[in-house]
Amino acid sequence: MKQHPSAWIRLTRPKTSLLSNYGDELNHILLAEVSARPVEWVPLGQEDVVAVGSILVPYFTQGGVGLIWGSGLNQPSVTPGEAAPIADRFLAVRGPRTRDALGLTTDMPLGDPGLLVRNFGVHASARRIPKLLIPHFTVYNTRRGRRRIGELVSAGFTVAAPNLPVRQMLHLIASSDFVASSGMHGMILSHALSRPVQLISFAEQVDAVPGYKYGDYLASVQLEVKVISFTELLEPGKRANTITFQALQDTESVSAAIDELNSGLLRASLPLR
């Protein structure tokens, strides 16, 4: 950790971030919480730490220098040989796929730092949200995506825009009976707050197997899920009940794993103080 006279911790906002605005803000809040220091954004190559997100490919290709706490790969394109010279920078990585691709030791702490929102004491509203939709910003920002979002609104979903402040996003999730998310952190935050969540896709052709980064996170909590088309949420009756019931079971099954990952993430964050 570089020491700065101002005692600020310097965090990189990835130029090619796969997170929405609330994901970027989540980084800021989490780092301030665990470091007990103010946080400021700096370009990659000047940072003290990288955290939430699939930032490790640009970290290696664009000259990252900071400690790595809970970050992940979005594809296995960084080799163990590239990671070995900076092994001392790794405090934790998101999941076992990232750990194994980089050739890190099996005792490397795992977990997406977003799971730590479980410790934030997020308060739910007494007025429940029956069905919450968290679209990925790449869907939310397109005309076709918004049309499809509109179909779910017509089916009774409340939309949590991906550019909401993160604390407002957490409040909406905590207040929901069921969450559908087309992005990874909608799923992660829902699991952390013990809300049933289903991973969905707005694509024409849906691959039921989650992508690499999703699999990385899911392996960390020992969960297998299938991606479904948003159109399945438009089907009333038995199918909708089955989806909700499975999501509830999944969320209950990962609770103990999340607590264990969070303990490891907090221990791993000590060098950030």
PDB file of C-alpha atoms in Angstrom:
ATOM      1  CA  MET A   1       0.000   0.000   0.000  1.00  0.00           C
ATOM      2  CA  LYS A   2       1.438   3.349  -1.006  1.00  0.00           C
ATOM      3  CA  GLN A   3       1.167   5.917   1.754  1.00  0.00           C
ATOM      4  CA  HIS A   4      -0.323   9.269   0.779  1.00  0.00           C
ATOM      5  CA  PRO A   5      -0.092  12.323   3.021  1.00  0.00           C
ATOM      6  CA  SER A   6      -3.826  12.880   2.720  1.00  0.00           C
ATOM      7  CA  ALA A   7      -4.446   9.297   3.947  1.00  0.00           C
ATOM      8  CA  TRP A   8      -6.871   8.723   1.088  1.00  0.00           C
ATOM      9  CA  ILE A   9      -7.185   5.311  -0.462  1.00  0.00           C
ATOM     10  CA  ARG A  10      -6.992   5.538  -4.243  1.00  0.00           C
ATOM     11  CA  LEU A  11      -9.354   3.317  -6.174  1.00  0.00           C
ATOM     12  CA  THR A  12      -9.475   2.751  -9.909  1.00  0.00           C
ATOM     13  CA  ARG A  13     -12.730   3.163 -11.795  1.00  0.00           C
ATOM     14  CA  PRO A  14     -12.261   0.728 -14.709  1.00  0.00           C
ATOM     15  CA  LYS A  15     -12.541   2.319 -18.136  1.00  0.00           C
ATOM     16  CA  THR A  16     -14.181  -0.828 -19.467  1.00  0.00           C
ATOM     17  CA  SER A  17     -16.327  -1.449 -16.409  1.00  0.00           C
ATOM     18  CA  LEU A  18     -18.869  -4.238 -16.700  1.00  0.00           C
ATOM     19  CA  LEU A  19     -20.742  -2.728 -13.793  1.00  0.00           C
ATOM     20  CA  SER A  20     -23.440  -0.128 -13.814  1.00  0.00           C
ATOM     21  CA  ASN A  21     -23.204   3.139 -11.939  1.00  0.00           C
ATOM     22  CA  TYR A  22     -24.454   1.542  -8.751  1.00  0.00           C
ATOM     23  CA  GLY A  23     -21.665  -1.012  -9.092  1.00  0.00           C
ATOM     24  CA  ASP A  24     -19.059   1.729  -9.317  1.00  0.00           C
ATOM     25  CA  GLU A  25     -20.512   3.442  -6.253  1.00  0.00           C
ATOM     26  CA  LEU A  26     -20.571   0.111  -4.430  1.00  0.00           C
ATOM     27  CA  ASN A  27     -16.790  -0.035  -4.831  1.00  0.00           C
ATOM     28  CA  HIS A  28     -16.475   3.401  -3.270  1.00  0.00           C
ATOM     29  CA  ILE A  29     -18.700   2.622  -0.278  1.00  0.00           C
ATOM     30  CA  LEU A  30     -17.162  -0.782   0.438  1.00  0.00           C
ATOM     31  CA  LEU A  31     -13.583   0.499   0.323  1.00  0.00           C
ATOM     32  CA  ALA A  32     -14.427   3.395   2.620  1.00  0.00           C
ATOM     33  CA  GLU A  33     -16.091   0.974   5.025  1.00  0.00           C
ATOM     34  CA  VAL A  34     -13.306  -1.601   5.260  1.00  0.00           C
ATOM     35  CA  SER A  35     -10.387   0.844   5.144  1.00  0.00           C
ATOM     36  CA  ALA A  36     -11.902   3.492   7.446  1.00  0.00           C
ATOM     37  CA  ARG A  37     -10.392   6.042   5.079  1.00  0.00           C
ATOM     38  CA  PRO A  38     -11.741   8.432   2.451  1.00  0.00           C
ATOM     39  CA  VAL A  39     -11.679   7.073  -1.106  1.00  0.00           C
ATOM     40  CA  GLU A  40     -10.930   8.846  -4.358  1.00  0.00           C
ATOM     41  CA  TRP A  41     -10.937   7.673  -7.973  1.00  0.00           C
ATOM     42  CA  VAL A  42      -7.694   7.605  -9.976  1.00  0.00           C
ATOM     43  CA  PRO A  43      -6.665   6.181 -13.374  1.00  0.00           C
ATOM     44  CA  LEU A  44      -5.496   2.589 -13.562  1.00  0.00           C
ATOM     45  CA  GLY A  45      -1.791   2.600 -12.788  1.00  0.00           C
ATOM     46  CA  GLN A  46      -2.082   5.086  -9.916  1.00  0.00           C
ATOM     47  CA  GLU A  47      -4.430   3.119  -7.658  1.00  0.00           C
ATOM     48  CA  ASP A  48      -3.856   1.637  -4.210  1.00  0.00           C
ATOM     49  CA  VAL A  49      -6.440  -1.095  -4.736  1.00  0.00           C
ATOM     50  CA  VAL A  50      -8.884  -2.636  -7.197  1.00  0.00           C
ATOM     51  CA  ALA A  51     -11.960  -4.345  -5.820  1.00  0.00           C
ATOM     52  CA  VAL A  52     -15.474  -5.102  -7.115  1.00  0.00           C
ATOM     53  CA  GLY A  53     -15.684  -6.100 -10.747  1.00  0.00           C
ATOM     54  CA  SER A  54     -14.087  -8.021 -13.601  1.00  0.00           C
ATOM     55  CA  ILE A  55     -11.145  -5.646 -13.674  1.00  0.00           C
ATOM     56  CA  LEU A  56      -8.214  -8.073 -13.771  1.00  0.00           C
ATOM     57  CA  VAL A  57      -7.735  -8.291 -17.545  1.00  0.00           C
ATOM     58  CA  PRO A  58      -7.338  -4.495 -17.901  1.00  0.00           C
ATOM     59  CA  TYR A  59      -5.323  -4.523 -14.666  1.00  0.00           C
ATOM     60  CA  PHE A  60      -2.725  -6.743 -16.332  1.00  0.00           C
ATOM     61  CA  THR A  61      -2.885  -5.200 -19.800  1.00  0.00           C
ATOM     62  CA  GLN A  62      -2.981  -1.537 -18.761  1.00  0.00           C
ATOM     63  CA  GLY A  63      -0.424  -1.437 -15.968  1.00  0.00           C
ATOM     64  CA  GLY A  64      -2.348  -1.870 -12.721  1.00  0.00           C
ATOM     65  CA  VAL A  65      -0.226  -1.414  -9.602  1.00  0.00           C
ATOM     66  CA  GLY A  66      -2.577  -1.668  -6.613  1.00  0.00           C
ATOM     67  CA  LEU A  67      -3.561  -4.416  -4.248  1.00  0.00           C
ATOM     68  CA  ILE A  68      -6.311  -6.756  -5.469  1.00  0.00           C
ATOM     69  CA  TRP A  69      -9.241  -7.385  -3.139  1.00  0.00           C
ATOM     70  CA  GLY A  70     -12.063  -9.529  -4.456  1.00  0.00           C
ATOM     71  CA  SER A  71     -11.663  -8.691  -8.151  1.00  0.00           C
ATOM     72  CA  GLY A  72     -12.198 -11.253 -10.895  1.00  0.00           C
ATOM     73  CA  LEU A  73     -11.551 -12.232 -14.486  1.00  0.00           C
ATOM     74  CA  ASN A  74     -14.250 -12.097 -17.150  1.00  0.00           C
ATOM     75  CA  GLN A  75     -12.293 -14.599 -19.231  1.00  0.00           C
ATOM     76  CA  PRO A  76      -9.279 -16.835 -18.472  1.00  0.00           C
ATOM     77  CA  SER A  77      -6.873 -14.771 -20.574  1.00  0.00           C
ATOM     78  CA  VAL A  78      -4.298 -13.970 -17.872  1.00  0.00           C
ATOM     79  CA  THR A  79      -1.812 -16.784 -17.275  1.00  0.00           C
ATOM     80  CA  PRO A  80      -0.263 -18.032 -14.024  1.00  0.00           C
ATOM     81  CA  GLY A  81       3.086 -16.886 -15.403  1.00  0.00           C
ATOM     82  CA  GLU A  82       1.797 -13.322 -15.657  1.00  0.00           C
ATOM     83  CA  ALA A  83       0.279 -13.423 -12.183  1.00  0.00           C
ATOM     84  CA  ALA A  84       3.223 -15.007 -10.355  1.00  0.00           C
ATOM     85  CA  PRO A  85       5.481 -11.894 -10.223  1.00  0.00           C
ATOM     86  CA  ILE A  86       2.764  -9.919  -8.412  1.00  0.00           C
ATOM     87  CA  ALA A  87       1.397 -12.703  -6.221  1.00  0.00           C
ATOM     88  CA  ASP A  88       1.967 -10.564  -3.130  1.00  0.00           C
ATOM     89  CA  ARG A  89      -0.623  -8.032  -4.361  1.00  0.00           C
ATOM     90  CA  PHE A  90      -3.501 -10.504  -4.146  1.00  0.00           C
ATOM     91  CA  LEU A  91      -5.522 -10.142  -0.947  1.00  0.00           C
ATOM     92  CA  ALA A  92      -8.590 -11.987  -2.290  1.00  0.00           C
ATOM     93  CA  VAL A  93     -10.208 -12.824  -5.621  1.00  0.00           C
ATOM     94  CA  ARG A  94     -13.854 -13.207  -6.573  1.00  0.00           C
ATOM     95  CA  GLY A  95     -14.058 -16.950  -7.075  1.00  0.00           C
ATOM     96  CA  PRO A  96     -12.276 -20.232  -7.747  1.00  0.00           C
ATOM     97  CA  ARG A  97     -12.247 -19.791 -11.533  1.00  0.00           C
ATOM     98  CA  THR A  98     -10.200 -16.618 -11.168  1.00  0.00           C
ATOM     99  CA  ARG A  99      -7.975 -18.201  -8.517  1.00  0.00           C
ATOM    100  CA  ASP A 100      -7.249 -21.293 -10.599  1.00  0.00           C
ATOM    101  CA  ALA A 101      -6.758 -19.411 -13.888  1.00  0.00           C
ATOM    102  CA  LEU A 102      -4.123 -17.230 -12.207  1.00  0.00           C
ATOM    103  CA  GLY A 103      -2.414 -20.171 -10.508  1.00  0.00           C
ATOM    104  CA  LEU A 104      -2.977 -18.757  -7.022  1.00  0.00           C
ATOM    105  CA  THR A 105      -2.766 -20.938  -3.928  1.00  0.00           C
ATOM    106  CA  THR A 106      -5.852 -22.804  -2.748  1.00  0.00           C
ATOM    107  CA  ASP A 107      -5.893 -20.846   0.523  1.00  0.00           C
ATOM    108  CA  MET A 108      -6.453 -17.548  -1.329  1.00  0.00           C
ATOM    109  CA  PRO A 109      -9.540 -15.854   0.203  1.00  0.00           C
ATOM    110  CA  LEU A 110     -12.503 -15.811  -2.156  1.00  0.00           C
ATOM    111  CA  GLY A 111     -15.610 -13.687  -2.500  1.00  0.00           C
ATOM    112  CA  ASP A 112     -17.089 -10.719  -4.297  1.00  0.00           C
ATOM    113  CA  PRO A 113     -16.846  -7.745  -1.904  1.00  0.00           C
ATOM    114  CA  GLY A 114     -20.439  -6.866  -2.789  1.00  0.00           C
ATOM    115  CA  LEU A 115     -21.474  -9.696  -0.468  1.00  0.00           C
ATOM    116  CA  LEU A 116     -20.413  -7.513   2.458  1.00  0.00           C
ATOM    117  CA  VAL A 117     -23.555  -5.398   2.102  1.00  0.00           C
ATOM    118  CA  ARG A 118     -25.054  -8.112   4.315  1.00  0.00           C
ATOM    119  CA  ASN A 119     -23.202  -6.375   7.164  1.00  0.00           C
ATOM    120  CA  PHE A 120     -24.556  -2.911   6.340  1.00  0.00           C
ATOM    121  CA  GLY A 121     -27.824  -3.221   8.241  1.00  0.00           C
ATOM    122  CA  VAL A 122     -29.916  -2.425   5.158  1.00  0.00           C
ATOM    123  CA  HIS A 123     -33.493  -1.643   6.173  1.00  0.00           C
ATOM    124  CA  ALA A 124     -36.442  -2.917   4.175  1.00  0.00           C
ATOM    125  CA  SER A 125     -39.612  -0.947   3.676  1.00  0.00           C
ATOM    126  CA  ALA A 126     -42.803  -2.108   5.356  1.00  0.00           C
ATOM    127  CA  ARG A 127     -44.419  -1.679   1.950  1.00  0.00           C
ATOM    128  CA  ARG A 128     -43.212  -4.696   0.020  1.00  0.00           C
ATOM    129  CA  ILE A 129     -42.279  -4.814  -3.675  1.00  0.00           C
ATOM    130  CA  PRO A 130     -43.727  -8.073  -5.047  1.00  0.00           C
ATOM    131  CA  LYS A 131     -41.454  -8.274  -8.110  1.00  0.00           C
ATOM    132  CA  LEU A 132     -38.311  -6.199  -8.711  1.00  0.00           C
ATOM    133  CA  LEU A 133     -36.405  -6.047 -12.006  1.00  0.00           C
ATOM    134  CA  ILE A 134     -32.743  -4.971 -12.083  1.00  0.00           C
ATOM    135  CA  PRO A 135     -31.724  -4.683 -15.752  1.00  0.00           C
ATOM    136  CA  HIS A 136     -28.075  -4.506 -16.761  1.00  0.00           C
ATOM    137  CA  PHE A 137     -27.222  -1.035 -18.002  1.00  0.00           C
ATOM    138  CA  THR A 138     -26.486  -2.377 -21.502  1.00  0.00           C
ATOM    139  CA  VAL A 139     -30.149  -3.410 -21.716  1.00  0.00           C
ATOM    140  CA  TYR A 140     -31.489  -0.326 -19.977  1.00  0.00           C
ATOM    141  CA  ASN A 141     -29.636   1.977 -22.383  1.00  0.00           C
ATOM    142  CA  THR A 142     -31.115   0.567 -25.606  1.00  0.00           C
ATOM    143  CA  ARG A 143     -34.509   1.183 -27.178  1.00  0.00           C
ATOM    144  CA  ARG A 144     -35.167  -2.515 -27.696  1.00  0.00           C
ATOM    145  CA  GLY A 145     -34.066  -3.278 -24.159  1.00  0.00           C
ATOM    146  CA  ARG A 146     -36.441  -0.686 -22.729  1.00  0.00           C
ATOM    147  CA  ARG A 147     -39.313  -2.141 -24.771  1.00  0.00           C
ATOM    148  CA  ARG A 148     -38.654  -5.545 -23.243  1.00  0.00           C
ATOM    149  CA  ILE A 149     -38.333  -4.024 -19.803  1.00  0.00           C
ATOM    150  CA  GLY A 150     -41.732  -2.461 -20.458  1.00  0.00           C
ATOM    151  CA  GLU A 151     -43.214  -5.919 -21.003  1.00  0.00           C
ATOM    152  CA  LEU A 152     -42.115  -6.923 -17.518  1.00  0.00           C
ATOM    153  CA  VAL A 153     -43.485  -3.689 -16.080  1.00  0.00           C
ATOM    154  CA  SER A 154     -46.835  -4.593 -17.643  1.00  0.00           C
ATOM    155  CA  ALA A 155     -46.533  -7.966 -15.892  1.00  0.00           C
ATOM    156  CA  GLY A 156     -46.212  -6.264 -12.503  1.00  0.00           C
ATOM    157  CA  PHE A 157     -42.475  -5.701 -12.110  1.00  0.00           C
ATOM    158  CA  THR A 158     -41.012  -2.588 -10.503  1.00  0.00           C
ATOM    159  CA  VAL A 159     -37.821  -1.446 -12.262  1.00  0.00           C
ATOM    160  CA  ALA A 160     -34.686  -0.531 -10.321  1.00  0.00           C
ATOM    161  CA  ALA A 161     -32.707   1.563 -12.802  1.00  0.00           C
ATOM    162  CA  PRO A 162     -29.008   0.612 -12.883  1.00  0.00           C
ATOM    163  CA  ASN A 163     -27.969   4.235 -12.326  1.00  0.00           C
ATOM    164  CA  LEU A 164     -29.694   4.456  -8.945  1.00  0.00           C
ATOM    165  CA  PRO A 165     -27.539   5.385  -5.935  1.00  0.00           C
ATOM    166  CA  VAL A 166     -26.336   2.136  -4.421  1.00  0.00           C
ATOM    167  CA  ARG A 167     -28.015   2.674  -1.046  1.00  0.00           C
ATOM    168  CA  GLN A 168     -31.352   3.172  -2.794  1.00  0.00           C
ATOM    169  CA  MET A 169     -30.727   0.020  -4.821  1.00  0.00           C
ATOM    170  CA  LEU A 170     -30.017  -1.942  -1.643  1.00  0.00           C
ATOM    171  CA  HIS A 171     -33.205  -0.639  -0.031  1.00  0.00           C
ATOM    172  CA  LEU A 172     -35.287  -1.713  -3.030  1.00  0.00           C
ATOM    173  CA  ILE A 173     -33.744  -5.181  -3.059  1.00  0.00           C
ATOM    174  CA  ALA A 174     -34.265  -5.635   0.682  1.00  0.00           C
ATOM    175  CA  SER A 175     -37.903  -4.573   0.262  1.00  0.00           C
ATOM    176  CA  SER A 176     -38.617  -7.082  -2.520  1.00  0.00           C
ATOM    177  CA  ASP A 177     -40.243 -10.492  -2.407  1.00  0.00           C
ATOM    178  CA  PHE A 178     -38.620 -11.605  -5.686  1.00  0.00           C
ATOM    179  CA  VAL A 179     -35.840 -10.137  -7.831  1.00  0.00           C
ATOM    180  CA  ALA A 180     -35.072 -10.718 -11.509  1.00  0.00           C
ATOM    181  CA  SER A 181     -31.642  -9.490 -12.581  1.00  0.00           C
ATOM    182  CA  SER A 182     -29.902  -9.478 -15.949  1.00  0.00           C
ATOM    183  CA  GLY A 183     -26.600  -8.434 -14.344  1.00  0.00           C
ATOM    184  CA  MET A 184     -24.288 -10.210 -11.943  1.00  0.00           C
ATOM    185  CA  HIS A 185     -24.357  -7.709  -9.109  1.00  0.00           C
ATOM    186  CA  GLY A 186     -28.127  -7.645  -8.981  1.00  0.00           C
ATOM    187  CA  MET A 187     -27.845 -11.346  -8.206  1.00  0.00           C
ATOM    188  CA  ILE A 188     -24.955 -10.947  -5.759  1.00  0.00           C
ATOM    189  CA  LEU A 189     -26.613  -8.162  -3.770  1.00  0.00           C
ATOM    190  CA  SER A 190     -29.889 -10.088  -3.662  1.00  0.00           C
ATOM    191  CA  HIS A 191     -28.128 -13.168  -2.313  1.00  0.00           C
ATOM    192  CA  ALA A 192     -26.316 -11.011   0.247  1.00  0.00           C
ATOM    193  CA  LEU A 193     -29.618  -9.524   1.431  1.00  0.00           C
ATOM    194  CA  SER A 194     -31.341 -12.941   1.448  1.00  0.00           C
ATOM    195  CA  ARG A 195     -33.783 -12.095  -1.323  1.00  0.00           C
ATOM    196  CA  PRO A 196     -34.804 -14.745  -3.893  1.00  0.00           C
ATOM    197  CA  VAL A 197     -33.333 -13.840  -7.274  1.00  0.00           C
ATOM    198  CA  GLN A 198     -33.454 -15.257 -10.797  1.00  0.00           C
ATOM    199  CA  LEU A 199     -30.792 -14.518 -13.395  1.00  0.00           C
ATOM    200  CA  ILE A 200     -32.460 -13.562 -16.691  1.00  0.00           C
ATOM    201  CA  SER A 201     -31.460 -12.627 -20.226  1.00  0.00           C
ATOM    202  CA  PHE A 202     -33.073 -10.232 -22.686  1.00  0.00           C
ATOM    203  CA  ALA A 203     -31.220 -11.795 -25.631  1.00  0.00           C
ATOM    204  CA  GLU A 204     -32.958 -13.419 -28.598  1.00  0.00           C
ATOM    205  CA  GLN A 205     -31.082 -16.666 -28.018  1.00  0.00           C
ATOM    206  CA  VAL A 206     -30.495 -17.527 -24.362  1.00  0.00           C
ATOM    207  CA  ASP A 207     -27.671 -19.768 -23.194  1.00  0.00           C
ATOM    208  CA  ALA A 208     -28.844 -21.397 -19.973  1.00  0.00           C
ATOM    209  CA  VAL A 209     -25.257 -21.733 -18.753  1.00  0.00           C
ATOM    210  CA  PRO A 210     -24.061 -18.506 -17.079  1.00  0.00           C
ATOM    211  CA  GLY A 211     -20.966 -16.828 -18.510  1.00  0.00           C
ATOM    212  CA  TYR A 212     -17.458 -17.090 -17.104  1.00  0.00           C
ATOM    213  CA  LYS A 213     -17.661 -14.325 -14.508  1.00  0.00           C
ATOM    214  CA  TYR A 214     -21.076 -15.523 -13.302  1.00  0.00           C
ATOM    215  CA  GLY A 215     -19.711 -19.033 -12.943  1.00  0.00           C
ATOM    216  CA  ASP A 216     -16.780 -17.647 -10.968  1.00  0.00           C
ATOM    217  CA  TYR A 217     -19.103 -16.063  -8.415  1.00  0.00           C
ATOM    218  CA  LEU A 218     -21.541 -18.984  -8.348  1.00  0.00           C
ATOM    219  CA  ALA A 219     -18.730 -21.452  -7.686  1.00  0.00           C
ATOM    220  CA  SER A 220     -17.664 -19.346  -4.694  1.00  0.00           C
ATOM    221  CA  VAL A 221     -21.075 -19.939  -3.080  1.00  0.00           C
ATOM    222  CA  GLN A 222     -21.353 -23.507  -4.441  1.00  0.00           C
ATOM    223  CA  LEU A 223     -24.481 -22.830  -6.458  1.00  0.00           C
ATOM    224  CA  GLU A 224     -25.573 -23.896  -9.935  1.00  0.00           C
ATOM    225  CA  VAL A 225     -28.227 -21.818 -11.659  1.00  0.00           C
ATOM    226  CA  LYS A 226     -29.660 -21.557 -15.140  1.00  0.00           C
ATOM    227  CA  VAL A 227     -30.238 -18.341 -17.030  1.00  0.00           C
ATOM    228  CA  ILE A 228     -33.790 -17.998 -18.302  1.00  0.00           C
ATOM    229  CA  SER A 229     -35.365 -15.732 -20.889  1.00  0.00           C
ATOM    230  CA  PHE A 230     -37.244 -12.736 -19.553  1.00  0.00           C
ATOM    231  CA  THR A 231     -40.253 -14.087 -21.446  1.00  0.00           C
ATOM    232  CA  GLU A 232     -40.582 -16.912 -18.916  1.00  0.00           C
ATOM    233  CA  LEU A 233     -41.439 -14.300 -16.300  1.00  0.00           C
ATOM    234  CA  LEU A 234     -44.381 -13.229 -18.442  1.00  0.00           C
ATOM    235  CA  GLU A 235     -45.993 -16.643 -18.076  1.00  0.00           C
ATOM    236  CA  PRO A 236     -48.568 -16.561 -15.263  1.00  0.00           C
ATOM    237  CA  GLY A 237     -49.413 -19.347 -12.885  1.00  0.00           C
ATOM    238  CA  LYS A 238     -47.465 -22.514 -12.205  1.00  0.00           C
ATOM    239  CA  ARG A 239     -44.285 -21.606 -14.118  1.00  0.00           C
ATOM    240  CA  ALA A 240     -43.897 -18.296 -12.266  1.00  0.00           C
ATOM    241  CA  ASN A 241     -44.433 -20.036  -8.936  1.00  0.00           C
ATOM    242  CA  THR A 242     -41.803 -22.643  -9.812  1.00  0.00           C
ATOM    243  CA  ILE A 243     -39.244 -19.950 -10.679  1.00  0.00           C
ATOM    244  CA  THR A 244     -39.900 -18.081  -7.440  1.00  0.00           C
ATOM    245  CA  PHE A 245     -39.721 -21.233  -5.320  1.00  0.00           C
ATOM    246  CA  GLN A 246     -36.404 -22.306  -6.868  1.00  0.00           C
ATOM    247  CA  ALA A 247     -34.961 -18.812  -6.373  1.00  0.00           C
ATOM    248  CA  LEU A 248     -35.955 -18.917  -2.710  1.00  0.00           C
ATOM    249  CA  GLN A 249     -34.294 -22.299  -2.252  1.00  0.00           C
ATOM    250  CA  ASP A 250     -31.125 -21.059  -3.965  1.00  0.00           C
ATOM    251  CA  THR A 251     -30.923 -17.979  -1.760  1.00  0.00           C
ATOM    252  CA  GLU A 252     -31.358 -20.020   1.401  1.00  0.00           C
ATOM    253  CA  SER A 253     -28.707 -22.499   0.262  1.00  0.00           C
ATOM    254  CA  VAL A 254     -25.972 -19.871  -0.172  1.00  0.00           C
ATOM    255  CA  SER A 255     -26.450 -18.036   3.128  1.00  0.00           C
ATOM    256  CA  ALA A 256     -23.859 -19.938   5.168  1.00  0.00           C
ATOM    257  CA  ALA A 257     -21.317 -19.762   2.332  1.00  0.00           C
ATOM    258  CA  ILE A 258     -21.778 -15.984   2.123  1.00  0.00           C
ATOM    259  CA  ASP A 259     -21.114 -15.588   5.844  1.00  0.00           C
ATOM    260  CA  GLU A 260     -17.915 -17.621   5.488  1.00  0.00           C
ATOM    261  CA  LEU A 261     -16.745 -15.664   2.437  1.00  0.00           C
ATOM    262  CA  ASN A 262     -17.428 -12.375   4.205  1.00  0.00           C
ATOM    263  CA  SER A 263     -15.303 -13.401   7.171  1.00  0.00           C
ATOM    264  CA  GLY A 264     -12.434 -14.153   4.802  1.00  0.00           C
ATOM    265  CA  LEU A 265     -12.890 -10.906   2.869  1.00  0.00           C
ATOM    266  CA  LEU A 266     -12.778  -8.854   6.064  1.00  0.00           C
ATOM    267  CA  ARG A 267      -9.603 -10.582   7.237  1.00  0.00           C
ATOM    268  CA  ALA A 268      -8.078 -10.071   3.806  1.00  0.00           C
ATOM    269  CA  SER A 269      -8.905  -6.345   3.898  1.00  0.00           C
ATOM    270  CA  LEU A 270      -6.686  -5.609   6.916  1.00  0.00           C
ATOM    271  CA  PRO A 271      -3.762  -4.326   4.770  1.00  0.00           C
ATOM    272  CA  LEU A 272      -6.114  -1.636   3.423  1.00  0.00           C
ATOM    273  CA  ARG A 273      -6.386   0.050   6.805  1.00  0.00           C
TER     274      ARG A 273
END
